[in-house]
Amino acid sequence: MVLSAVFILDLKGKVLISRNYRGDIPMATVDKFMPLVMDAEEDEQTASPVISTDDGITFLYIRYNNLYLLAMTKKNSNAATILLFLHKLCEVFKEYFKELEEESIRDNFVIIYELLDEMMDFGYPQTTESKILQEYITQESYKLESQARPPMAVTNAVSWRSEGLKYRKNEVFLDVVESVNLLVNANGNVLRSEILGAIKMKCYLSGMPDVRLGLNDKVLFETTGRAAAKGKAVEMEDIKFHQCVRLSRFENDRTISFIPPDGEFELMSYRLNTQVKPLIWCEAVVESHSGSRIEYLIKAKGQFKRRSTANNVEIIIPVPEDADSPKFKTSTGLVTYAPELNAIVWKIKAFPGGKDFVMRAHFGLPSVKTEDPDKRPPISVKFEIPYFTTSGIQVRYLKVVDKSGYQAFPWVRYITQNGDYFLRMPDAVKNTKLDRDAF
Amino acid sequence: MAFQTKEKGEAFELRADLNSEYREKRKETVKKVIANMTIGKDVSGLFADVVKNMQTDDIELKKLVYLYLINYAKTQPELVILAVNTFLKDTDDLNPLIRALAIRTLGCLRVEKVVDYLMEPLKKSLKDDDPYVRKTSALCVAKIFDLNPSICIDNGLISSLQDMLSDRNPMVIANAVSALSEIHAQAPQDQIFVITSPILTKLLAALNECTEWGQICILDSLASYKPQPGSREASEIVERVIARLQHANASVVLSAVKVLLIYLGFVDNDLSKQVIKKMAPPLVTLLASDPEIQYVALRNINLILQRHPQILAAEIRVFFTKYNDPLYVKLEKLEAIIKLVSLDNIDQVLLELREYASEVDVEFVRRSVRAIGRCAVKLDDASERCINVLLELIKTKVNYVLQEAVVVIKDVFRKYPRKYEGVIPALCENLEALDEPDAKAALVWIIGEYAERIENAEELVEYFVEGFKEESAKLLTATVKLFLKKPGSAQELVQKILQLATQGVENPDIRDRAYIYWRLLSSNPQAAKAVVLAEKPPIESDNSTVSETLLDELIYHIGSLASVYHRPAALLGVRGDSIELKISATNEDDENTVDVQKVVASVGGNIENLLDLDFGTPAIIPSSSNTQSSQSASNVDDLLGIMDIGGSSHSLVNNISAASIELPKVQLLKSETANGLDLSGAFTKSYGIAPSAALSVPPLLAQQTVNVSLPLNRNGNVVAQQPANAVQIAIKNSLGVYYFQILLTDERILV
């Protein structure tokens, strides 16, 4: 499970800060890291996140901004744990310094050392909850009147919440966010359509409240004998919970009960496959005219309820890298050519359900062709549909029970947005006839 | 010079400031020192001055000085003693944060001298009232054990640690488990961490309460527990662990999956089916994590699928690649697709693979094309559809697609001899576009094999003779085949090529082969026919990523590096000199022959780990002179037949697996006497093991056993992906040459 040392490097491989946890590998070994990455990239491969030197030392790393967060080990360590820990480090640093980049590391090296010391011991991850860490590792230690002590939470069974919190108004905000992942092939067949949902919470509650969340969970309805009479139930294929949720309780009777962390966190995420129509459908017809110019006809359709509206819709249509002199025509929205993406970006501020829109684009192509095969990225779509979930998930209740017996106010919002939403481009239709007509 | 004074000046200034009367000034200076340390400047010279600042109420300053100590303690072991007193005082501080900090830091100093001073405070802190101090002390024991095991045992630290498994705090239990597991791994013979039923109960209780990282430690430790047969224990564990599949932390999920897979064997069928069913959704969800985690998950999923393909049988679509997946994720998904492809989904898969074949990333395109061929070999009833897709791809004329397609079509031919001759013309049309050795060799092999069906086979072969080089071995064989099939028209050609091969080629393998052919042809054309045109066994599909034995081991290591590398744990992080190949040969016969009694290879005493095979199979070892001679006759056919298929340019040993990849071949035993025994072996590239020294063995006398050790290192050719778990051995003695491979479902033949 263990790792020997953690480094943060810049993109050139220079060590910005490091921490040696076990002293069993010389720290200079890190110099072998960049050459390994370079070698892998030279072979036209993206270096995998786990690479090893020829004397058996393994580097595991992630990239964030212009940094590498890197761990090394020479044992049969738990790769998943190490990589997750690196992601966790990243997260904690971001909470502490707003942004994690070269500069914020230089400016905060003292506190980074403190965090590295507290979050891992002898290569074993310890306390990684940034809320709890912030209670005793702060940038303004001199402001603390008494000496910092380890919060109870560090070693408690409830390691994510401190006692004695007080709010005048006890509120809970729930955001149900569903991201739609879609993959459609060039023939218009849906290859994959899945929803990744998340319930995000903002908790402003006093004391150590016990919270219960009720969803229209199909499995729960079935086991408790409640037929679908009470509205639609959703069948979630897989659910993942924040560590505050009592997993064994959920396993027993599907009750989601927990003592929440303070402030913002993701309570749970779920995944389900859907048979529903893709929310925003795009059809593309591409015509190339003797390779001298190329035309696109894009039809976009909102296949969701009429009373909903998709906001900030962006349809990104890839075009050949060497395309020039763009011309567009559309009745709705704004079309621009984004040469840095090699794509047309079609923006529609408000896209009502049930409507369809058309856009035409025209490009010239150079007479000299490049040898490279065409990259063929898919069309991608961005959107947000408020007050709507594809799955039909509903928060039925949120019960907050605290010793002091206060009343809490839950607020719930729903939103659906795009995840990896891709529609593959059809091949260009060669149209030589038109050209001949032009002559 | 100027520079030097400046340096001196800076150090001088720092030193002065460290001794400043103002507290803030001193603190700022310590920060400056640490800043210098961070950018890699050596500030160890200031040791004594920094340590003076250790005694302070300011936690931040204290932490900085501690950090400095961790970095430089090793360079100044004498001076560390100066700090010990303050440390000891700190371990008695009222604030648990400081007590724990002192214990944690003392453990990190890694200076032997300090260890003695540490014993008393550590014993005390293991029983501290504050769980924060106890959990820190637990790991400290592991740190000290690493430095000095005996002192830990003598001072009863280990038993304190064992007592901690009953602590009332879950974090303390988790760290005690971590520490004990690590100590146990270092000295397994001492049985330091053995889970018993009462401990198990405590661990399962703690599992529900401790942090995510603690849960991983506990789950990992459960993997080694053997439940009592016949009891409900196994099902109880499974029921507890199954709830962990819902945890947001991917590593908790993977560890839970591991424990469940291990315990499947101990529970009844109903529960086992239920577990398998419950495991699928969390595994799929792992594919929604960050790409690095996805990669680890996919490497593990590919192992799990080899054992339990039914788990995700209905989920093949989740492995369809996304446009923005990194290459390393795409390639792993491709493997999973091949594992899951069946007649139910082949059409969909082919559409997908066809799509991938038109992407930009060359490596991915090649693998996708190869995947189509692998589908054809795997699914008899769909092979025609696969071939059609390959033909379509050939028509695109994209160079690397074409080359790869030719290579895989050769494999398809070897699986289904004479079934798809119709595609040969399409392949031959593209003769001139082929410029990669593998592709050329593949086409040459096809031409030779189907010479009688190809009208202009002579022309085609002649075309290749021009560039007689990389594909030589295959070309040689192809020409001979051509001659045997069409003796009239190819005589000149075969003469030419045999001449070329025997005179103009440096590679002894090709030369030898040419001589064999030449003699065969001139002495007995019928025998030549029997040898060269012998029926070859069809190849099998390569559904396994690793051998079954290795798989058994890797299931125990799910989530770990071994399972990411698909390599035995014992081979990770080992330096070359610590691996040894041990060989013992015995000469039992009183007359002429040599009997290889056993060939044992081991890594640190563990045979399976290195070679992953059960050696000493008597069937493959010649035992008496009589059988030997009869065997050698029959073996030649076989041998040459195999050679034919492979036609590798390297050596006979390689031909067994017919891979065109060069293997580091080791001569393990060499005979200097007539009744000696030649034993040579090569480790395939999967482990990348190569000998780091030459081996010399004294001649074997009758009734003599010789033990030889050969140091190995891991600098050998490592070929990414699809490790082959095979050891290829050649035994040569005065009577014949025997080649055998310890077969571990190695489908390298396909590559």
JSON list of N, CA and C in Angstrom, two decimals, chain B residues 232-268:
[
{"chain": "B", "resi": 232, "resn": "ARG", "atom": "N", "xyz": [-20.13, -20.21, 8.99]},
{"chain": "B", "resi": 232, "resn": "ARG", "atom": "CA", "xyz": [-20.80, -19.13, 8.27]},
{"chain": "B", "resi": 232, "resn": "ARG", "atom": "C", "xyz": [-19.86, -17.94, 8.09]},
{"chain": "B", "resi": 233, "resn": "GLU", "atom": "N", "xyz": [-18.63, -18.12, 8.57]},
{"chain": "B", "resi": 233, "resn": "GLU", "atom": "CA", "xyz": [-17.71, -17.01, 8.61]},
{"chain": "B", "resi": 233, "resn": "GLU", "atom": "C", "xyz": [-17.54, -16.34, 7.26]},
{"chain": "B", "resi": 234, "resn": "ALA", "atom": "N", "xyz": [-17.30, -17.16, 6.25]},
{"chain": "B", "resi": 234, "resn": "ALA", "atom": "CA", "xyz": [-17.05, -16.60, 4.93]},
{"chain": "B", "resi": 234, "resn": "ALA", "atom": "C", "xyz": [-18.23, -15.77, 4.45]},
{"chain": "B", "resi": 235, "resn": "SER", "atom": "N", "xyz": [-19.42, -16.31, 4.64]},
{"chain": "B", "resi": 235, "resn": "SER", "atom": "CA", "xyz": [-20.57, -15.54, 4.16]},
{"chain": "B", "resi": 235, "resn": "SER", "atom": "C", "xyz": [-20.78, -14.28, 4.98]},
{"chain": "B", "resi": 236, "resn": "GLU", "atom": "N", "xyz": [-20.43, -14.33, 6.27]},
{"chain": "B", "resi": 236, "resn": "GLU", "atom": "CA", "xyz": [-20.53, -13.12, 7.08]},
{"chain": "B", "resi": 236, "resn": "GLU", "atom": "C", "xyz": [-19.59, -12.04, 6.56]},
{"chain": "B", "resi": 237, "resn": "ILE", "atom": "N", "xyz": [-18.37, -12.45, 6.27]},
{"chain": "B", "resi": 237, "resn": "ILE", "atom": "CA", "xyz": [-17.40, -11.48, 5.76]},
{"chain": "B", "resi": 237, "resn": "ILE", "atom": "C", "xyz": [-17.91, -10.90, 4.44]},
{"chain": "B", "resi": 238, "resn": "VAL", "atom": "N", "xyz": [-18.38, -11.79, 3.57]},
{"chain": "B", "resi": 238, "resn": "VAL", "atom": "CA", "xyz": [-18.88, -11.33, 2.27]},
{"chain": "B", "resi": 238, "resn": "VAL", "atom": "C", "xyz": [-20.01, -10.32, 2.46]},
{"chain": "B", "resi": 239, "resn": "GLU", "atom": "N", "xyz": [-20.91, -10.63, 3.38]},
{"chain": "B", "resi": 239, "resn": "GLU", "atom": "CA", "xyz": [-22.03, -9.71, 3.59]},
{"chain": "B", "resi": 239, "resn": "GLU", "atom": "C", "xyz": [-21.57, -8.35, 4.10]},
{"chain": "B", "resi": 240, "resn": "ARG", "atom": "N", "xyz": [-20.56, -8.36, 4.97]},
{"chain": "B", "resi": 240, "resn": "ARG", "atom": "CA", "xyz": [-20.05, -7.09, 5.46]},
{"chain": "B", "resi": 240, "resn": "ARG", "atom": "C", "xyz": [-19.34, -6.30, 4.35]},
{"chain": "B", "resi": 241, "resn": "VAL", "atom": "N", "xyz": [-18.53, -7.03, 3.62]},
{"chain": "B", "resi": 241, "resn": "VAL", "atom": "CA", "xyz": [-17.68, -6.36, 2.64]},
{"chain": "B", "resi": 241, "resn": "VAL", "atom": "C", "xyz": [-18.49, -5.83, 1.45]},
{"chain": "B", "resi": 242, "resn": "ILE", "atom": "N", "xyz": [-19.55, -6.50, 1.13]},
{"chain": "B", "resi": 242, "resn": "ILE", "atom": "CA", "xyz": [-20.29, -6.15, -0.07]},
{"chain": "B", "resi": 242, "resn": "ILE", "atom": "C", "xyz": [-20.82, -4.72, -0.01]},
{"chain": "B", "resi": 243, "resn": "ALA", "atom": "N", "xyz": [-21.11, -4.24, 1.22]},
{"chain": "B", "resi": 243, "resn": "ALA", "atom": "CA", "xyz": [-21.59, -2.86, 1.35]},
{"chain": "B", "resi": 243, "resn": "ALA", "atom": "C", "xyz": [-20.54, -1.85, 0.91]},
{"chain": "B", "resi": 244, "resn": "ARG", "atom": "N", "xyz": [-19.25, -2.24, 0.99]},
{"chain": "B", "resi": 244, "resn": "ARG", "atom": "CA", "xyz": [-18.16, -1.32, 0.61]},
{"chain": "B", "resi": 244, "resn": "ARG", "atom": "C", "xyz": [-18.17, -1.00, -0.88]},
{"chain": "B", "resi": 245, "resn": "LEU", "atom": "N", "xyz": [-18.85, -1.84, -1.66]},
{"chain": "B", "resi": 245, "resn": "LEU", "atom": "CA", "xyz": [-18.89, -1.60, -3.11]},
{"chain": "B", "resi": 245, "resn": "LEU", "atom": "C", "xyz": [-19.55, -0.26, -3.42]},
{"chain": "B", "resi": 246, "resn": "GLN", "atom": "N", "xyz": [-20.29, 0.26, -2.44]},
{"chain": "B", "resi": 246, "resn": "GLN", "atom": "CA", "xyz": [-20.99, 1.52, -2.66]},
{"chain": "B", "resi": 246, "resn": "GLN", "atom": "C", "xyz": [-20.16, 2.73, -2.24]},
{"chain": "B", "resi": 247, "resn": "HIS", "atom": "N", "xyz": [-18.92, 2.50, -1.83]},
{"chain": "B", "resi": 247, "resn": "HIS", "atom": "CA", "xyz": [-18.11, 3.61, -1.36]},
{"chain": "B", "resi": 247, "resn": "HIS", "atom": "C", "xyz": [-17.65, 4.48, -2.55]},
{"chain": "B", "resi": 248, "resn": "ALA", "atom": "N", "xyz": [-17.54, 5.78, -2.28]},
{"chain": "B", "resi": 248, "resn": "ALA", "atom": "CA", "xyz": [-17.14, 6.70, -3.35]},
{"chain": "B", "resi": 248, "resn": "ALA", "atom": "C", "xyz": [-15.67, 6.54, -3.72]},
{"chain": "B", "resi": 249, "resn": "ASN", "atom": "N", "xyz": [-14.88, 6.00, -2.81]},
{"chain": "B", "resi": 249, "resn": "ASN", "atom": "CA", "xyz": [-13.45, 5.87, -3.06]},
{"chain": "B", "resi": 249, "resn": "ASN", "atom": "C", "xyz": [-13.17, 4.61, -3.91]},
{"chain": "B", "resi": 250, "resn": "ALA", "atom": "N", "xyz": [-12.60, 4.84, -5.10]},
{"chain": "B", "resi": 250, "resn": "ALA", "atom": "CA", "xyz": [-12.41, 3.73, -6.05]},
{"chain": "B", "resi": 250, "resn": "ALA", "atom": "C", "xyz": [-11.49, 2.66, -5.48]},
{"chain": "B", "resi": 251, "resn": "SER", "atom": "N", "xyz": [-10.57, 3.05, -4.65]},
{"chain": "B", "resi": 251, "resn": "SER", "atom": "CA", "xyz": [-9.64, 2.08, -4.12]},
{"chain": "B", "resi": 251, "resn": "SER", "atom": "C", "xyz": [-10.33, 1.18, -3.08]},
{"chain": "B", "resi": 252, "resn": "VAL", "atom": "N", "xyz": [-11.25, 1.76, -2.32]},
{"chain": "B", "resi": 252, "resn": "VAL", "atom": "CA", "xyz": [-12.06, 0.94, -1.41]},
{"chain": "B", "resi": 252, "resn": "VAL", "atom": "C", "xyz": [-12.83, -0.09, -2.23]},
{"chain": "B", "resi": 253, "resn": "VAL", "atom": "N", "xyz": [-13.40, 0.37, -3.33]},
{"chain": "B", "resi": 253, "resn": "VAL", "atom": "CA", "xyz": [-14.18, -0.53, -4.17]},
{"chain": "B", "resi": 253, "resn": "VAL", "atom": "C", "xyz": [-13.30, -1.67, -4.70]},
{"chain": "B", "resi": 254, "resn": "LEU", "atom": "N", "xyz": [-12.12, -1.32, -5.21]},
{"chain": "B", "resi": 254, "resn": "LEU", "atom": "CA", "xyz": [-11.25, -2.36, -5.77]},
{"chain": "B", "resi": 254, "resn": "LEU", "atom": "C", "xyz": [-10.82, -3.36, -4.68]},
{"chain": "B", "resi": 255, "resn": "SER", "atom": "N", "xyz": [-10.51, -2.85, -3.51]},
{"chain": "B", "resi": 255, "resn": "SER", "atom": "CA", "xyz": [-10.11, -3.76, -2.44]},
{"chain": "B", "resi": 255, "resn": "SER", "atom": "C", "xyz": [-11.28, -4.65, -2.03]},
{"chain": "B", "resi": 256, "resn": "ALA", "atom": "N", "xyz": [-12.48, -4.08, -2.02]},
{"chain": "B", "resi": 256, "resn": "ALA", "atom": "CA", "xyz": [-13.66, -4.88, -1.69]},
{"chain": "B", "resi": 256, "resn": "ALA", "atom": "C", "xyz": [-13.86, -5.96, -2.75]},
{"chain": "B", "resi": 257, "resn": "VAL", "atom": "N", "xyz": [-13.69, -5.58, -4.01]},
{"chain": "B", "resi": 257, "resn": "VAL", "atom": "CA", "xyz": [-13.83, -6.56, -5.09]},
{"chain": "B", "resi": 257, "resn": "VAL", "atom": "C", "xyz": [-12.83, -7.70, -4.90]},
{"chain": "B", "resi": 258, "resn": "LYS", "atom": "N", "xyz": [-11.63, -7.32, -4.54]},
{"chain": "B", "resi": 258, "resn": "LYS", "atom": "CA", "xyz": [-10.60, -8.34, -4.33]},
{"chain": "B", "resi": 258, "resn": "LYS", "atom": "C", "xyz": [-11.04, -9.33, -3.25]},
{"chain": "B", "resi": 259, "resn": "VAL", "atom": "N", "xyz": [-11.44, -8.78, -2.09]},
{"chain": "B", "resi": 259, "resn": "VAL", "atom": "CA", "xyz": [-11.84, -9.66, -0.99]},
{"chain": "B", "resi": 259, "resn": "VAL", "atom": "C", "xyz": [-13.00, -10.55, -1.43]},
{"chain": "B", "resi": 260, "resn": "LEU", "atom": "N", "xyz": [-13.96, -9.98, -2.13]},
{"chain": "B", "resi": 260, "resn": "LEU", "atom": "CA", "xyz": [-15.11, -10.77, -2.57]},
{"chain": "B", "resi": 260, "resn": "LEU", "atom": "C", "xyz": [-14.68, -11.89, -3.51]},
{"chain": "B", "resi": 261, "resn": "LEU", "atom": "N", "xyz": [-13.79, -11.58, -4.45]},
{"chain": "B", "resi": 261, "resn": "LEU", "atom": "CA", "xyz": [-13.35, -12.61, -5.39]},
{"chain": "B", "resi": 261, "resn": "LEU", "atom": "C", "xyz": [-12.65, -13.75, -4.65]},
{"chain": "B", "resi": 262, "resn": "ILE", "atom": "N", "xyz": [-11.86, -13.39, -3.66]},
{"chain": "B", "resi": 262, "resn": "ILE", "atom": "CA", "xyz": [-11.14, -14.42, -2.92]},
{"chain": "B", "resi": 262, "resn": "ILE", "atom": "C", "xyz": [-12.11, -15.31, -2.14]},
{"chain": "B", "resi": 263, "resn": "TYR", "atom": "N", "xyz": [-13.13, -14.69, -1.56]},
{"chain": "B", "resi": 263, "resn": "TYR", "atom": "CA", "xyz": [-14.06, -15.45, -0.73]},
{"chain": "B", "resi": 263, "resn": "TYR", "atom": "C", "xyz": [-15.13, -16.19, -1.53]},
{"chain": "B", "resi": 264, "resn": "LEU", "atom": "N", "xyz": [-15.20, -15.90, -2.82]},
{"chain": "B", "resi": 264, "resn": "LEU", "atom": "CA", "xyz": [-16.17, -16.62, -3.65]},
{"chain": "B", "resi": 264, "resn": "LEU", "atom": "C", "xyz": [-16.04, -18.12, -3.49]},
{"chain": "B", "resi": 265, "resn": "GLY", "atom": "N", "xyz": [-14.79, -18.56, -3.37]},
{"chain": "B", "resi": 265, "resn": "GLY", "atom": "CA", "xyz": [-14.52, -19.99, -3.27]},
{"chain": "B", "resi": 265, "resn": "GLY", "atom": "C", "xyz": [-15.02, -20.60, -1.97]},
{"chain": "B", "resi": 266, "resn": "PHE", "atom": "N", "xyz": [-15.30, -19.74, -0.98]},
{"chain": "B", "resi": 266, "resn": "PHE", "atom": "CA", "xyz": [-15.67, -20.28, 0.32]},
{"chain": "B", "resi": 266, "resn": "PHE", "atom": "C", "xyz": [-17.17, -20.23, 0.61]},
{"chain": "B", "resi": 267, "resn": "VAL", "atom": "N", "xyz": [-17.92, -19.63, -0.29]},
{"chain": "B", "resi": 267, "resn": "VAL", "atom": "CA", "xyz": [-19.36, -19.49, 0.01]},
{"chain": "B", "resi": 267, "resn": "VAL", "atom": "C", "xyz": [-20.17, -20.35, -0.95]},
{"chain": "B", "resi": 268, "resn": "ASP", "atom": "N", "xyz": [-21.43, -20.55, -0.62]},
{"chain": "B", "resi": 268, "resn": "ASP", "atom": "CA", "xyz": [-22.24, -21.43, -1.46]},
{"chain": "B", "resi": 268, "resn": "ASP", "atom": "C", "xyz": [-22.61, -20.75, -2.78]}
]
